[in-house]
Coordinates of C-alpha atoms and ligand atoms in Angstrom, one line a residue:
X1121 CA 0.0 0.0 0.0
X1122 CA 1.4 3.3 -0.9
X1123 CA 0.9 6.5 1.1
X1124 CA -0.5 9.3 -0.9
X1125 CA 2.3 11.7 -1.5
X1126 CA 1.8 15.4 -0.9
X1127 CA 2.3 17.6 -4.0
X1128 CA 5.7 19.3 -3.8
X1129 CA 4.3 22.8 -4.1
X1130 CA 1.7 22.3 -1.4
X1131 CA 3.7 24.2 1.3
X1132 CA 5.5 26.4 -1.1
X1133 CA 3.6 29.7 -0.2
X1134 CA 4.2 29.1 3.5
X1135 CA 7.9 28.5 2.9
X1136 CA 8.4 31.6 0.7
X1137 CA 6.4 33.7 3.2
X1138 CA 8.6 32.4 5.9
X1139 CA 11.8 33.1 4.0
X1140 CA 10.6 36.6 3.1
X1141 CA 9.8 37.1 6.8
X1142 CA 13.3 35.9 7.8
X1143 CA 14.9 38.2 5.1
X1144 CA 12.9 41.1 6.4
X1145 CA 13.9 40.4 10.0
X1146 CA 17.6 40.1 9.0
X1147 CA 17.3 43.4 7.1
X1148 CA 15.6 45.1 10.1
X1149 CA 18.4 43.7 12.4
X1150 CA 21.0 45.0 10.1
X1151 CA 19.5 48.4 9.9
X1152 CA 19.1 48.6 13.6
X1153 CA 22.8 47.6 14.0
X1154 CA 23.8 50.2 11.5
X1155 CA 21.7 52.8 13.3
X1156 CA 23.1 51.9 16.7
X1157 CA 26.7 52.2 15.2
X1158 CA 25.9 55.6 13.8
X1159 CA 24.3 56.8 17.0
X1160 CA 27.3 55.5 19.0
X1161 CA 29.8 57.1 16.7
X1162 CA 27.9 60.4 16.8
X1163 CA 27.7 60.3 20.6
X1164 CA 31.4 59.4 20.9
X1165 CA 32.3 62.3 18.6
X1166 CA 30.1 64.7 20.5
X1167 CA 31.5 63.4 23.8
X1168 CA 35.1 63.8 22.6
X1169 CA 34.4 67.3 21.3
X1170 CA 32.8 68.3 24.6
X1171 CA 35.8 66.8 26.5
X1172 CA 38.2 68.7 24.3
X1173 CA 36.3 71.9 24.8
X1174 CA 36.2 71.3 28.5
X1175 CA 40.0 70.8 28.6
X1176 CA 40.8 73.6 26.1
X1177 CA 38.5 76.4 27.1
X1178 CA 38.4 78.0 30.5
X1179 CA 35.4 80.0 29.4
X1180 CA 33.5 76.9 28.5
X1181 CA 34.4 75.3 31.8
X1182 CA 33.2 78.3 33.8
X1183 CA 29.9 78.6 31.8
X1184 CA 29.2 74.9 31.9
X1185 CA 29.9 74.6 35.7
X1186 CA 27.8 77.7 36.4
X1187 CA 24.9 76.4 34.4
X1188 CA 25.1 73.0 35.9
X1189 CA 25.3 74.3 39.5
X1190 CA 22.5 76.7 38.6
X1191 CA 20.4 73.8 37.4
X1192 CA 21.0 71.8 40.6
X1193 CA 20.0 74.8 42.7
X1194 CA 16.9 75.6 40.6
X1195 CA 15.8 71.9 40.8
X1196 CA 16.3 71.7 44.5
X1197 CA 14.7 75.1 45.3
X1198 CA 11.9 74.5 42.7
X1199 CA 11.0 71.1 44.2
X1200 CA 11.0 72.5 47.7
X1201 CA 8.8 75.5 46.8
X1202 CA 6.5 73.3 44.7
X1203 CA 6.0 70.9 47.6
X1204 CA 5.2 73.8 50.0
X1205 CA 2.7 75.3 47.6
X1206 CA 1.1 71.9 47.0
X1207 CA 0.8 71.2 50.7
X1208 CA -0.6 74.6 51.4
X1209 CA -3.2 74.3 48.6
X1210 CA -4.3 70.8 49.7
X1211 CA -4.4 71.8 53.4
X1212 CA -6.6 74.8 52.6
X1213 CA -8.9 72.7 50.6
X1214 CA -9.1 70.1 53.3
X1215 CA -10.0 72.8 55.9
X1216 CA -12.8 74.2 53.7
X1217 CA -14.0 70.7 52.9
X1218 CA -14.2 69.8 56.6
X1219 CA -16.2 73.0 57.3
X1220 CA -18.5 72.3 54.4
X1221 CA -18.9 68.6 55.3
X1222 CA -19.8 69.5 59.0
X1223 CA -22.5 71.9 58.0
X1224 CA -23.9 69.7 55.3
X1225 CA -23.9 66.6 57.6
X1226 CA -25.8 68.7 60.2
X1227 CA -28.3 69.7 57.6
X1228 CA -28.7 66.1 56.5
X1229 CA -29.2 64.9 60.1
X1230 CA -31.9 67.6 60.5
X1231 CA -33.7 66.4 57.4
X1232 CA -33.6 62.8 58.7
X1233 CA -34.7 63.8 62.1
X1234 CA -37.7 65.6 60.8
X1235 CA -38.8 62.6 58.6
X1236 CA -42.5 61.8 59.2
X1237 CA -42.6 58.2 57.9
X1238 CA -40.0 55.7 58.8
X1239 CA -40.8 52.8 56.5
X1240 CA -38.0 51.5 54.2
X1241 CA -39.5 53.0 51.0
X1242 CA -40.0 56.4 52.5
X1243 CA -36.6 56.4 54.1
X1244 CA -35.0 55.3 50.9
X1245 CA -36.7 58.1 49.0
X1246 CA -35.6 60.6 51.7
X1247 CA -32.0 59.3 51.5
X1248 CA -32.0 59.8 47.7
X1249 CA -33.5 63.3 48.1
X1250 CA -30.9 64.3 50.8
X1251 CA -28.0 62.9 48.8
X1252 CA -29.2 64.7 45.7
X1253 CA -29.4 67.9 47.6
X1254 CA -26.1 67.6 49.3
X1255 CA -24.1 66.9 46.1
X1256 CA -23.8 69.9 43.8
X1257 CA -22.4 68.7 40.5
X1258 CA -21.4 71.5 38.1
X1259 CA -20.9 74.0 40.9
X1260 CA -17.6 75.8 41.5
X1261 CA -16.4 73.3 44.0
X1262 CA -18.2 70.1 43.0
X1263 CA -18.6 67.4 45.6
X1264 CA -19.9 63.9 45.6
X1265 CA -21.9 62.3 48.4
X1266 CA -22.1 58.6 49.5
X1267 CA -24.5 57.5 52.1
X1268 CA -24.0 53.9 53.3
X1269 CA -25.0 51.7 56.2
X1270 CA -22.4 51.8 59.0
X1271 CA -20.3 48.7 59.4
X1272 CA -21.6 47.8 62.9
X1273 CA -25.3 48.7 62.2
X1274 CA -27.3 45.4 62.6
X1275 CA -30.8 46.9 62.6
X1276 CA -33.6 45.3 60.7
X1277 CA -34.6 48.2 58.6
X1278 CA -32.1 49.0 55.9
X1279 CA -31.7 51.7 53.3
X1280 CA -29.5 50.8 50.4
X1281 CA -26.2 52.7 49.7
X1282 CA -27.0 56.0 47.9
X1283 CA -24.4 57.5 45.6
X1284 CA -24.6 61.0 44.0
X1285 CA -22.5 59.9 41.0
X1286 CA -20.6 56.9 39.7
X1287 CA -18.0 57.3 42.3
X1288 CA -18.5 53.9 44.0
X1289 CA -18.3 52.8 47.6
X1290 CA -14.9 51.0 46.9
X1291 CA -13.4 54.5 46.6
X1292 CA -13.9 54.9 50.3
X1293 CA -10.7 53.4 51.9
X1294 CA -11.3 50.8 54.5
X1295 CA -9.0 52.6 57.0
X1296 CA -11.4 55.6 56.9
X1297 CA -14.4 53.4 57.5
X1298 CA -12.7 51.7 60.4
X1299 CA -11.7 55.0 61.8
X1300 CA -15.3 56.2 61.8
X1301 CA -16.4 52.9 63.3
X1302 CA -13.9 53.3 66.1
X1303 CA -14.7 57.0 66.8
X1304 CA -18.3 57.6 65.5
X1305 CA -18.6 61.0 67.1
X1306 CA -15.8 62.6 65.1
X1307 CA -15.3 63.6 61.5
X1308 CA -12.5 61.7 59.6
X1309 CA -10.6 63.0 56.6
X1310 CA -8.3 61.5 54.0
X1311 CA -6.9 62.5 50.7
X1312 CA -7.3 59.7 48.1
X1313 CA -7.0 59.2 44.4
X1314 CA -10.1 58.7 42.3
X1315 CA -10.9 58.7 38.6
X1316 CA -12.5 61.9 37.2
X1317 CA -15.4 61.8 34.7
X1318 CA -12.9 61.6 31.8
X1319 CA -11.1 58.7 33.4
X1320 CA -8.0 60.6 34.5
X1321 CA -6.7 60.0 38.0
X1322 CA -7.4 63.0 40.3
X1323 CA -6.9 63.5 44.0
X1324 CA -9.8 64.1 46.3
X1325 CA -10.4 65.0 49.9
X1326 CA -12.9 62.6 51.5
X1327 CA -14.6 63.6 54.7
X1328 CA -16.7 61.0 56.5
X1329 CA -19.0 61.2 59.5
X1330 CA -22.1 59.4 60.9
X1331 CA -25.7 60.3 60.6
X1332 CA -28.6 58.6 62.3
X1333 CA -31.6 57.5 60.2
X1334 CA -34.8 57.0 62.1
X1335 CA -35.5 53.3 62.4
X1336 CA -32.6 52.4 60.2
X1337 CA -29.8 53.3 62.7
X1338 CA -26.3 54.5 62.1
X1339 CA -25.2 55.4 58.5
X1340 CA -22.0 56.8 57.2
X1341 CA -22.1 60.0 55.2
X1342 CA -19.1 60.7 53.0
X1343 CA -18.4 63.9 51.1
X1344 CA -15.8 63.7 48.3
X1345 CA -14.2 66.9 47.2
X1346 CA -12.2 66.4 44.0
X1347 CA -9.0 68.6 44.0
X1348 CA -9.1 69.2 40.3
X1349 CA -8.7 73.0 40.6
X1350 CA -5.8 72.7 43.0
X1351 CA -4.1 70.2 40.7
X1352 CA -4.7 72.6 37.8
X1353 CA -3.1 75.4 39.8
X1354 CA -0.2 73.2 40.7
X1355 CA 0.3 72.3 37.0
X1356 CA 0.5 76.0 36.2
X1357 CA 2.9 76.5 39.1
X1358 CA 5.1 73.6 37.9
X1359 CA 5.1 74.9 34.3
X1360 CA 6.0 78.4 35.5
X1361 CA 8.8 77.0 37.7
X1362 CA 10.2 74.9 34.8
X1363 CA 10.1 77.9 32.4
X1364 CA 11.4 80.3 35.1
X1365 CA 14.1 77.8 36.1
X1366 CA 15.2 77.3 32.5
X1367 CA 15.3 81.1 31.9
X1368 CA 17.3 81.5 35.1
X1369 CA 19.8 78.8 34.1
X1370 CA 20.2 80.5 30.7
X1371 CA 20.6 83.8 32.3
X1372 CA 23.3 82.4 34.6
X1373 CA 25.0 81.0 31.5
X1374 CA 24.8 84.5 29.9
X1375 CA 26.2 86.2 33.0
X1376 CA 29.0 83.7 33.3
X1377 CA 29.8 84.3 29.6
X1378 CA 30.0 88.0 30.1
X1379 CA 32.0 87.8 33.3
X1380 CA 34.4 85.2 32.0
X1381 CA 35.0 87.2 28.8
X1382 CA 36.0 90.1 31.0
X1383 CA 38.7 87.9 32.6
X1384 CA 39.5 85.4 29.8
X1385 CA 39.9 88.0 27.0
X1386 CA 42.9 89.8 28.6
X1387 CA 44.4 86.4 29.5
X1388 CA 44.0 85.2 25.9
X1389 CA 45.5 88.5 24.6
X1390 CA 48.4 88.0 27.0
X1391 CA 48.9 84.4 25.7
X1392 CA 48.8 85.7 22.1
X1393 CA 51.4 88.4 22.9
X1394 CA 53.6 85.9 24.7
X1395 CA 53.4 83.6 21.7
X1396 CA 54.4 86.4 19.4
X1397 CA 57.2 87.4 21.7
X1398 CA 58.5 83.9 21.8
X1399 CA 58.3 83.7 18.0
X1400 CA 60.7 86.6 17.8
X1401 CA 58.4 89.7 17.6
X1402 CA 60.1 91.4 20.5
X1403 CA 58.3 94.7 20.1
X1404 CA 54.9 93.1 21.0
X1405 CA 53.3 94.5 24.2
X1406 CA 50.1 94.0 26.2
X1407 CA 47.5 96.8 26.6
X1408 CA 47.7 97.9 30.2
X1409 CA 45.1 100.5 30.9
X1410 CA 43.5 101.2 34.3
X1411 CA 44.4 100.1 37.8
X1412 CA 42.8 96.6 38.1
X1413 CA 44.5 93.2 38.4
X1414 CA 44.6 92.7 34.6
X1415 CA 46.3 96.1 34.1
X1416 CA 48.8 95.1 36.7
X1417 CA 49.4 91.8 34.9
X1418 CA 49.8 93.7 31.6
X1419 CA 52.3 96.1 33.2
X1420 CA 54.4 93.4 34.7
X1421 CA 54.3 91.4 31.5
X1422 CA 55.4 94.5 29.5
X1423 CA 58.2 95.1 32.0
X1424 CA 59.4 91.5 31.6
X1425 CA 59.2 91.9 27.8
X1426 CA 61.2 95.1 27.9
X1427 CA 63.9 93.5 30.0
X1428 CA 64.0 90.4 27.7
X1429 CA 64.2 92.6 24.6
X1430 CA 67.1 94.6 26.2
X1431 CA 69.0 91.4 27.1
X1432 CA 68.4 89.9 23.7
X1433 CA 69.5 93.1 22.0
X1434 CA 72.7 93.1 24.1
X1435 CA 73.3 89.5 23.2
X1436 CA 72.7 90.2 19.6
X1437 CA 75.1 93.1 19.6
X1438 CA 77.7 91.0 21.3
X1439 CA 77.2 88.2 18.9
X1440 CA 77.4 90.6 16.0
X1441 CA 80.6 92.0 17.3
X1442 CA 82.0 88.5 17.6
X1443 CA 80.9 87.5 14.1
X1444 CA 82.4 90.7 12.8
X1445 CA 85.6 90.0 14.7
X1446 CA 85.8 86.4 13.2
X1447 CA 85.0 87.7 9.8
X1448 CA 87.6 90.6 10.0
X1449 CA 90.3 88.3 11.4
X1450 CA 89.7 85.8 8.7
X1451 CA 89.9 88.5 6.0
X1452 CA 93.0 90.0 7.6
X1453 CA 94.7 86.6 7.8
X1454 CA 94.1 86.0 4.1
X1455 CA 96.9 88.3 2.8
X1456 CA 99.7 87.1 5.1
X1457 CA 98.5 83.5 4.4
X1458 CA 98.9 84.0 0.7
X1459 CA 102.5 85.1 1.2
X1460 CA 103.1 82.2 3.6
X1461 CA 101.5 79.8 1.1
X1462 CA 103.8 81.1 -1.7
X1463 CA 106.9 80.8 0.5
X1464 CA 105.8 77.4 1.8
X1465 CA 105.2 76.1 -1.7
X1466 CA 108.7 77.3 -2.7
X1467 CA 110.3 75.6 0.3
X1468 CA 108.1 72.4 -0.4
X1469 CA 109.2 72.3 -4.0
X1470 CA 112.9 72.5 -3.1
X1471 CA 112.7 70.0 -0.2
X1472 CA 114.8 67.6 -2.3
X1473 CA 117.8 69.8 -1.8
X1474 CA 117.4 69.9 2.1
X1475 CA 118.5 67.6 4.9
X1476 CA 115.9 64.9 5.5
X1477 CA 114.9 66.6 8.8
X1478 CA 114.5 70.0 7.1
X1479 CA 112.7 68.3 4.2
X1480 CA 110.3 66.7 6.7
X1481 CA 109.7 70.1 8.3
X1482 CA 108.9 71.5 4.8
X1483 CA 106.4 68.7 4.3
X1484 CA 104.7 69.4 7.7
X1485 CA 104.7 73.1 6.9
X1486 CA 103.0 72.5 3.6
X1487 CA 100.3 70.3 5.2
X1488 CA 99.6 72.7 8.0
X1489 CA 99.3 75.6 5.5
X1490 CA 96.7 73.5 3.7
X1491 CA 94.8 73.0 6.9
X1492 CA 95.1 76.7 7.8
X1493 CA 93.7 77.6 4.4
X1494 CA 90.7 75.3 4.7
X1495 CA 90.0 76.5 8.2
X1496 CA 90.1 80.1 7.1
X1497 CA 87.8 79.5 4.2
X1498 CA 85.4 77.5 6.5
X1499 CA 85.5 80.4 9.0
X1500 CA 84.7 82.9 6.3
X1501 CA 81.8 80.7 5.1
X1502 CA 80.4 80.4 8.6
X1503 CA 80.7 84.2 9.1
X1504 CA 78.8 84.7 5.9
X1505 CA 75.9 82.5 7.3
X1506 CA 76.0 84.3 10.6
X1507 CA 75.8 87.7 8.8
X1508 CA 72.8 86.4 6.8
X1509 CA 74.8 87.0 3.6
X1510 CA 74.5 83.5 2.3
X1511 CA 72.2 83.2 -0.7
X1512 CA 70.8 80.3 -2.6
X1513 CA 71.2 80.0 -6.3
X1514 CA 68.5 77.6 -7.1
X1515 CA 68.1 75.6 -10.3
X1516 CA 66.2 72.4 -11.1
X1517 CA 68.9 69.8 -10.7
X1518 CA 68.9 66.0 -10.9
X1519 CA 70.3 64.9 -7.6
X1520 CA 71.9 61.8 -9.3
X1521 CA 74.4 64.2 -11.1
X1522 CA 75.2 66.0 -7.8
X1523 CA 75.8 62.7 -6.1
X1524 CA 78.0 61.6 -9.0
X1525 CA 80.2 64.7 -8.7
X1526 CA 80.5 64.4 -5.0
X1527 CA 81.5 60.7 -5.3
X1528 CA 84.0 61.4 -8.0
X1529 CA 85.7 64.1 -6.0
X1530 CA 86.0 61.7 -3.0
X1531 CA 86.9 58.6 -4.9
X1532 CA 90.7 59.1 -4.5
X1533 CA 90.3 59.4 -0.7
X1534 CA 88.0 56.3 -0.6
X1535 CA 90.6 54.3 -2.6
X1536 CA 93.3 55.4 -0.2
X1537 CA 91.2 54.2 2.8
X1538 CA 90.1 51.0 1.1
X1539 CA 86.5 52.0 1.2
X1540 CA 84.1 51.1 -1.6
X1541 CA 81.5 53.8 -2.5
X1542 CA 78.2 52.1 -3.3
X1543 CA 75.6 54.4 -5.0
X1544 CA 72.2 52.6 -5.0
X1545 CA 70.7 53.2 -8.4
X1546 CA 67.3 54.9 -8.6
X1547 CA 64.4 54.1 -11.0
X1548 CA 64.3 57.5 -12.6
X1549 CA 65.5 61.1 -12.3
X1550 CA 65.3 62.8 -8.9
X1551 CA 64.9 66.5 -9.8
X1552 CA 64.6 69.2 -7.2
X1553 CA 65.0 73.0 -7.0
X1554 CA 68.3 73.2 -5.2
X1555 CA 71.6 75.1 -5.2
X1556 CA 73.8 72.4 -6.7
X1557 CA 77.1 73.9 -5.5
X1558 CA 75.9 73.9 -1.8
X1559 CA 74.3 70.4 -2.0
X1560 CA 77.4 69.0 -3.6
X1561 CA 79.4 70.5 -0.7
X1562 CA 77.1 68.9 1.8
X1563 CA 77.3 65.5 0.1
X1564 CA 81.1 65.7 -0.3
X1565 CA 81.4 66.4 3.4
X1566 CA 79.1 63.5 4.3
X1567 CA 80.9 61.0 2.1
X1568 CA 84.4 62.2 3.2
X1569 CA 83.3 61.8 6.9
X1570 CA 81.8 58.3 6.1
X1571 CA 85.1 57.3 4.5
X1572 CA 87.2 58.8 7.3
X1573 CA 85.1 57.3 10.2
X1574 CA 84.1 54.2 8.2
X1575 CA 87.2 52.1 9.0
X1576 CA 87.6 50.9 5.4
X1577 CA 84.1 49.4 5.2
X1578 CA 81.8 50.2 2.2
X1579 CA 79.9 53.4 2.2
X1580 CA 76.3 53.2 0.9
X1581 CA 74.8 56.2 -0.7
X1582 CA 71.0 56.1 -1.3
X1583 CA 68.7 58.5 -3.1
X1584 CA 64.9 58.7 -3.0
X1585 CA 62.1 61.0 -3.8
X1586 CA 58.5 61.5 -2.7
X1587 CA 55.7 64.1 -3.4
X1588 CA 57.4 66.8 -1.3
X1589 CA 61.0 65.9 -0.9
X1590 CA 64.2 64.3 -2.1
X1591 CA 66.6 62.7 0.3
X1592 CA 70.1 61.3 0.2
X1593 CA 71.4 59.1 3.0
X1594 CA 75.1 58.2 3.5
X1595 CA 75.5 55.1 5.6
X1596 CA 78.8 53.7 6.9
X1597 CA 79.7 50.8 9.1
X1598 CA 82.5 52.5 11.0
X1599 CA 83.0 53.8 14.5
X1600 CA 79.5 55.1 14.8
X1601 CA 78.2 57.6 17.3
X1602 CA 77.8 57.2 21.1
X1603 CA 74.3 58.0 22.6
X1604 CA 73.7 61.8 22.5
X1605 CA 76.5 62.4 19.9
X1606 CA 74.1 62.5 17.0
X1607 CA 72.9 65.9 18.2
X1608 CA 76.4 67.2 18.9
X1609 CA 78.0 66.5 15.6
X1610 CA 76.5 69.6 14.1
X1611 CA 78.1 71.9 16.7
X1612 CA 81.0 74.0 15.5
X1613 CA 84.4 72.5 16.2
X1614 CA 82.9 69.5 18.0
X1615 CA 84.8 66.3 17.5
X1616 CA 84.1 62.9 19.1
X1617 CA 87.8 62.3 19.3
X1618 CA 89.8 65.6 19.1
X1619 CA 93.1 63.7 19.1
X1620 CA 92.2 61.7 16.0
X1621 CA 94.7 62.2 13.2
X1622 CA 93.1 63.8 10.2
X1623 CA 94.8 63.2 6.8
X1624 CA 92.4 65.4 4.8
X1625 CA 92.6 68.3 7.2
X1626 CA 89.1 68.3 8.7
X1627 CA 88.4 71.6 10.4
X1628 CA 85.5 70.6 12.7
X1629 CA 83.3 73.0 10.9
X1630 CA 82.2 70.7 8.0
X1631 CA 78.9 69.4 9.5
X1632 CA 78.1 72.9 10.9
X1633 CA 78.4 74.4 7.4
X1634 CA 76.4 71.5 5.9
X1635 CA 73.6 72.1 8.4
X1636 CA 73.5 75.8 7.5
X1637 CA 73.4 74.9 3.8
X1638 CA 70.5 72.4 4.5
X1639 CA 68.7 75.1 6.5
X1640 CA 69.1 77.6 3.7
X1641 CA 67.2 75.2 1.5
X1642 CA 64.6 74.8 4.3
X1643 CA 65.7 71.2 4.5
X1644 CA 66.7 68.7 7.2
X1645 CA 70.1 67.2 8.0
X1646 CA 69.7 64.2 10.4
X1647 CA 72.3 62.0 12.0
X1648 CA 72.0 58.5 13.5
X1649 CA 74.8 56.3 14.9
X1650 CA 75.6 53.4 17.1
X1651 CA 79.1 52.6 18.5
X1652 CA 80.7 49.8 16.5
X1653 CA 77.7 49.6 14.1
X1654 CA 78.0 52.6 12.0
X1655 CA 76.4 56.0 11.3
X1656 CA 73.9 57.3 8.9
X1657 CA 73.6 61.0 7.8
X1658 CA 70.4 61.9 5.9
X1659 CA 69.9 65.1 3.9
X1660 CA 66.2 65.8 3.0
X1661 CA 65.4 68.8 0.8
X1662 CA 62.1 70.2 -0.5
X1663 CA 61.4 69.4 -4.1
X1664 CA 60.2 72.9 -4.7
X1665 CA 61.5 76.0 -3.0
X1666 CA 59.2 77.3 -0.3
X1667 CA 57.0 74.1 -0.3
X1668 CA 57.5 72.5 3.1
X1669 CA 58.7 68.9 3.5
X1670 CA 56.0 66.5 4.7
X1671 CA 58.2 63.5 5.4
X1672 CA 61.5 62.2 4.3
X1673 CA 61.5 59.5 1.6
X1674 CA 64.3 57.6 3.3
X1675 CA 64.6 56.1 6.8
X1676 CA 67.3 57.5 9.1
X1677 CA 67.9 54.3 11.0
X1678 CA 68.9 51.3 8.8
X1679 CA 66.3 49.0 10.4
X1680 CA 63.5 51.5 10.2
X1681 CA 62.2 50.0 6.9
X1682 CA 62.9 46.7 5.2
X1683 CA 64.0 48.6 2.1
X1684 CA 66.7 50.4 4.1
X1685 CA 67.9 47.2 5.9
X1686 CA 71.0 46.7 3.7
X1687 CA 73.5 46.7 6.5
X1688 CA 73.9 42.9 6.9
X1689 CA 75.6 42.8 3.5
X1690 CA 78.1 45.3 4.6
X1691 CA 78.6 44.6 8.3
X1692 CA 77.5 41.1 8.7
X1693 CA 75.3 42.0 11.6
X1694 CA 72.4 44.3 11.8
X1695 CA 71.8 46.5 14.9
X1696 CA 69.2 45.1 17.2
X1697 CA 67.8 48.3 18.6
X1698 CA 69.3 51.3 16.9
X1699 CA 69.3 54.5 18.9
X1700 CA 71.0 57.9 18.9
X1701 CA 69.2 59.6 16.0
X1702 CA 68.9 63.3 15.9
X1703 CA 67.1 65.6 13.6
X1704 CA 68.2 69.1 13.0
Ligands
ADP2547 P1 85.5 67.1 11.0 O1 85.1 65.9 10.2 O2 86.3 68.1 10.2 O3 86.0 66.8 12.3 P2 82.7 67.5 10.9 O4 81.9 68.7 11.3 O5 82.6 67.0 9.5 O6 84.2 67.9 11.3 O7 82.4 66.4 11.9 C1 82.4 66.6 13.3 C2 82.5 65.3 14.1 O8 81.4 64.5 13.9 C3 83.7 64.5 13.6 O9 84.9 64.9 14.3 C4 83.3 63.1 14.1 O10 83.7 62.9 15.5 C5 81.8 63.1 13.9 N1 81.4 62.4 12.7 C6 81.1 63.0 11.5 N2 80.8 62.1 10.6 C7 80.9 60.9 11.2 C8 80.7 59.5 10.8 N3 80.3 59.2 9.6 N4 80.9 58.6 11.7 C9 81.3 58.8 13.0 N5 81.5 60.1 13.4 C10 81.3 61.1 12.6

């Protein structure tokens, strides 16, 4: 027997509806996730901005704190006052309600006492009449009335509970009924919550007392006074408080803004003037009018600026005199040096005719005259920089040619020292607007130093270009630099080892001049070195004059980038943690 098979498409609609539902749910979940991400990022950004503003602006801090404290005070004071007003209104109403209830209960008792017939029907009719009369719906102060048999009334005759409206007997709290039962001679009051005609919850004062119905015994008579009016008044009071509080907080914020501006503005001006002073505009002064604290600050600040300016002027004068002296001395020395040079050359040329000891002296004299000449020309160059007389002669130059010339002029020295000069080839031209004479001088100095302090190891010269700059690095694997020395090498006449013999006649001014040349180009000259590992000097120049360098296309430390890690080939070991770099 075969079971009847269900057609395949029988549950198709259910399946597709389900899958559509699932897709929709997934979409909604995705949208909610996206929304929550956006909200979170907006909140984070706003929070960060506020935090930044809080940290950066004294004015914002003062205004925000004042407004926050103002808000706290307004809320506390407002709540207290509101409570007092609410209590006063309710108490007043309860007092009038009690008085009303007393007189109305008395009037009701009088009606019941004067009732002629005491059968149930007549009494019930009378009860309805009395309740109808006692309640006054639609009047200014509406009140509801409930007449109900007392809890401990066990008499035979009974009048049903009479209500003036749909406020039912359950609205009367048990506590109140028990209190009346316990003390029938006295009126009892409570404030309860009932539903108004439109269903909204409303407070009401309920006043209960006892009346005596002829033949039917003790009955409880309740008057309900809705506190709608009082609540309305309280709503108006709350709204007024809220608006008044808000206005007060805003006003406080405004006052704080004005007051802080009075204080913060002069402080900001002082900060601006101090910034300008520190950037070299020594004639900048603060406005110091009046006799107040800000004026005193301004006066002291200006006095400080005056004294600073005087001292700087004196120092500048002194430095100018010194520069002038160096320049004059160098110039004055040129003429006698030329004569000494000529005489020295003559003696040097005829050294073959002298005793070996005199010939050696002639040799030494010749070398020292060479050194003297280089020192003099370096001193003159430095004094030109100091006097601000050095000028760039810029032309678009391919740095590969400049490197080529510098390498050619140092090749003889490198050969003498047994160093190989390795120029890493570049993909294309590296053209920049530079002064080729000065850049060649920098590179020559760097290469000579690398050969001299490279202990015969190869010297690697690398060239690179990026959007804003061209850079040349000269890397050697020689003595290197001790920690802190990378920053000192650019000082005039600074030498790591002053006693070191110099065959090419280094003056101790080479890197100082190179640094001035780099600065003239608005470029950087950086040094890095590690003892026993080697040194790297990197020159970075802007590609176009006046366009600042964003970053150097070459690393300073050999292990900074994989592309620059060529040291293992040359030294056999790569520095583990290079240090001692300095940018100038
Ligand atoms: P000079 O070479 O004439 O002494 P420089 O200004 O060129 O003057 O160099 C200053 C000092 O910096 C050198 O005496 C040397 O101690 C140090 N120095 C420069 N280049 C290197 C280098 N490649 N490796 C190690 N030390 C160097």
